[in-house]
Structures are given as C-alpha cells and as structure tokens.
Amino acid sequence: FQVAGTVISLVLLISRTGTDLPITKMLQSLTDNLDLVFIGNTVGQILFLGLATWLFSRLSVSKKNRAHFFGYESHANTGRIMLLVVGLMVALQPFIWFLGWLNAMMPISDSLKQLEQVQNTMIEDYLKGDHYVWLTLFHVSVVPAVCEETLYRGYILRVFQKDWGIWPAIIASGLLFGIYHMRLTQLAPLALIGMILAYIAYSADSIYPAMVGHLVNNGGSVLLAYYFPDFVFSESTPDSMPPVWLVALSLALSGLILYLIYNERQQRAEKQQVSDYV
C-alpha cells in the first residue's frame, strides 16, 4: 500500500510537472504537491487495503460466505448501534486526548520524533492549504473508514477470532491497527480506537457500525484541524493535559454507551434464540 501510494504520487507529479529530476529530488518535491500525495495514498488504500484484502480472503473463506465473514450485512438493530457509535466516538475524544498526551510524554528517539514532525508538518500544511474540506474528508475519512475497516475489522479480526477467540483478537487487531499508522507518539490512542472499533464490529455482527465510528473519528479530527489548527497541532507539554473531570466524564459516558452496544447484542441474541425455538 505504501509503495503503491508513493509510485502513484510520483507518476502524477511527473504528469503535472514533466520533471526529470532524480528520484530523491522528486520525493522531496512531493512536499510541494501534497494533493498528489493524498491522491496516491487514497488509490493505494483502495487497491491494497480494500480490494486486495477482499481478494486475499479467498484463502480463508469461500466466495459465497465472504460477505458474511467480513460482516457486510445489516440486522434489525444495526441502525441503533450506528447512532450509539456516533455518540461513543464523540464522548471518547477527551479520553483519547488524554491518552495522546500521556503517550507523547514517553521518550522516543530523536530520529522518530523528526519523522513524526515531518508527517505532522505535511498534514498541517495540507489542511491549511487551499483545498476543499469535503475532498480532504474523502481522503482522510471516507476511504480509510471503508478500506482500513475491511482489512482490520473485516479480515484480521475474524481470522484472529477464529484461532484465538474474540478478546485476544480484539486486542491483537487493535495493536496492529495502532502500529500500522507508524506514529509511536500516538500508538496508545490509535490502538485503543482499533480495539473499540473491533469490539463494535463484534457486538454488532456487522462491519458497518465500525465504519461509521471510523468515519466520525477521522472526520471530526479533520474538521477540528481545518477550523482550529493551532489547537490540534500544538505541541504536547505537561501543561496541556486535559482536565481530570473531563477525562472522567468521557470515561463514564463511553462506558455507558459501550454497555448499551453490548446490550443490543444480548437482546438480538435472545430474540434469535426465541425465533429458533419457535
């Protein structure tokens, strides 16, 4: 996915500028053409995280059962769970903020800090540039919500669940999701989000609520960064810790909503048992 995204971005850069610079110079010039980087990233995700995962799954499941395996199906309570997930992702943000602050306080090497600073600068420059916000939402929210969920909560979660059981699968797939983003200063909140999305997909017996949660989380981050960049891209310091009362409220509300999502699963299971008995 990363290689394909880079190659596509370079091809688009050559088509736009006609440059014949060495490859290292072309990679550097991509920072001045960030829209091409995002296009390459989007195409790479669609081809390799989405489509390739769907095709690769033939090794684990038959063609006729593939949609069920991935969770591409809705139930009577799927809509209610989606609404709960929207509320959950909003309620969870202060705790995610706290985890991000805590994670950023942990020591990492200067080379990794520099790499993440380059990533942050690129994202910040793109969001502050002259781009349509809906186009940014498509690149950063819609495509990852579909393609990353297909890989992590569609395929990886189900394969791990088959071999290890659900809770090890939720934890392992969430950790892989955090590592995949290659941002050590944000590993803890990203892994937590991955675990919560895995739990949602399992509880709903459907991947769609997890896609909604992913979309809301990423979309909210994009809108905050677009309209309040100074707040979003400010450097984490010991003084930037969120208020304790806000973190506690976030945990309480998030726990309540997670319980309601779990209750939806239980009610559906009970109705299914009654239906099977009748």
PDB file of C-alpha atoms in Angstrom, residues 38 42 123 126-144 218-219 221-223 225-226:
ATOM      1  CA  PHE A  38      -3.163  12.249  -0.761  1.00  0.00           C
ATOM      2  CA  THR A  42      -6.202   7.044  -1.440  1.00  0.00           C
ATOM      3  CA  ILE A 123      -0.682  17.147   7.229  1.00  0.00           C
ATOM      4  CA  TYR A 126      -2.274  20.334   3.530  1.00  0.00           C
ATOM      5  CA  LEU A 127      -5.128  21.212   5.869  1.00  0.00           C
ATOM      6  CA  LYS A 128      -4.096  24.862   5.916  1.00  0.00           C
ATOM      7  CA  GLY A 129      -3.763  24.939   2.134  1.00  0.00           C
ATOM      8  CA  ASP A 130      -6.324  25.937  -0.448  1.00  0.00           C
ATOM      9  CA  HIS A 131      -8.281  22.663  -0.550  1.00  0.00           C
ATOM     10  CA  TYR A 132     -11.937  21.819  -0.397  1.00  0.00           C
ATOM     11  CA  VAL A 133     -12.681  20.406   3.042  1.00  0.00           C
ATOM     12  CA  TRP A 134     -15.026  17.792   1.569  1.00  0.00           C
ATOM     13  CA  LEU A 135     -12.157  16.495  -0.590  1.00  0.00           C
ATOM     14  CA  THR A 136      -9.949  16.198   2.497  1.00  0.00           C
ATOM     15  CA  LEU A 137     -12.760  14.354   4.278  1.00  0.00           C
ATOM     16  CA  PHE A 138     -12.928  11.910   1.369  1.00  0.00           C
ATOM     17  CA  HIS A 139      -9.175  11.193   1.505  1.00  0.00           C
ATOM     18  CA  VAL A 140      -8.784  11.082   5.288  1.00  0.00           C
ATOM     19  CA  SER A 141     -12.204   9.868   6.479  1.00  0.00           C
ATOM     20  CA  VAL A 142     -14.291   8.065   3.870  1.00  0.00           C
ATOM     21  CA  VAL A 143     -11.629   5.932   2.191  1.00  0.00           C
ATOM     22  CA  PRO A 144      -9.893   4.810   5.437  1.00  0.00           C
ATOM     23  CA  ASN A 218     -11.374  10.794  11.373  1.00  0.00           C
ATOM     24  CA  GLY A 219     -13.905  13.288  10.087  1.00  0.00           C
ATOM     25  CA  SER A 221     -10.271  15.270  13.526  1.00  0.00           C
ATOM     26  CA  VAL A 222     -10.199  16.741  10.026  1.00  0.00           C
ATOM     27  CA  LEU A 223     -12.818  19.377  10.848  1.00  0.00           C
ATOM     28  CA  ALA A 225      -7.719  20.579  12.302  1.00  0.00           C
ATOM     29  CA  TYR A 226      -9.296  22.551   9.463  1.00  0.00           C
TER      30      TYR A 226
END
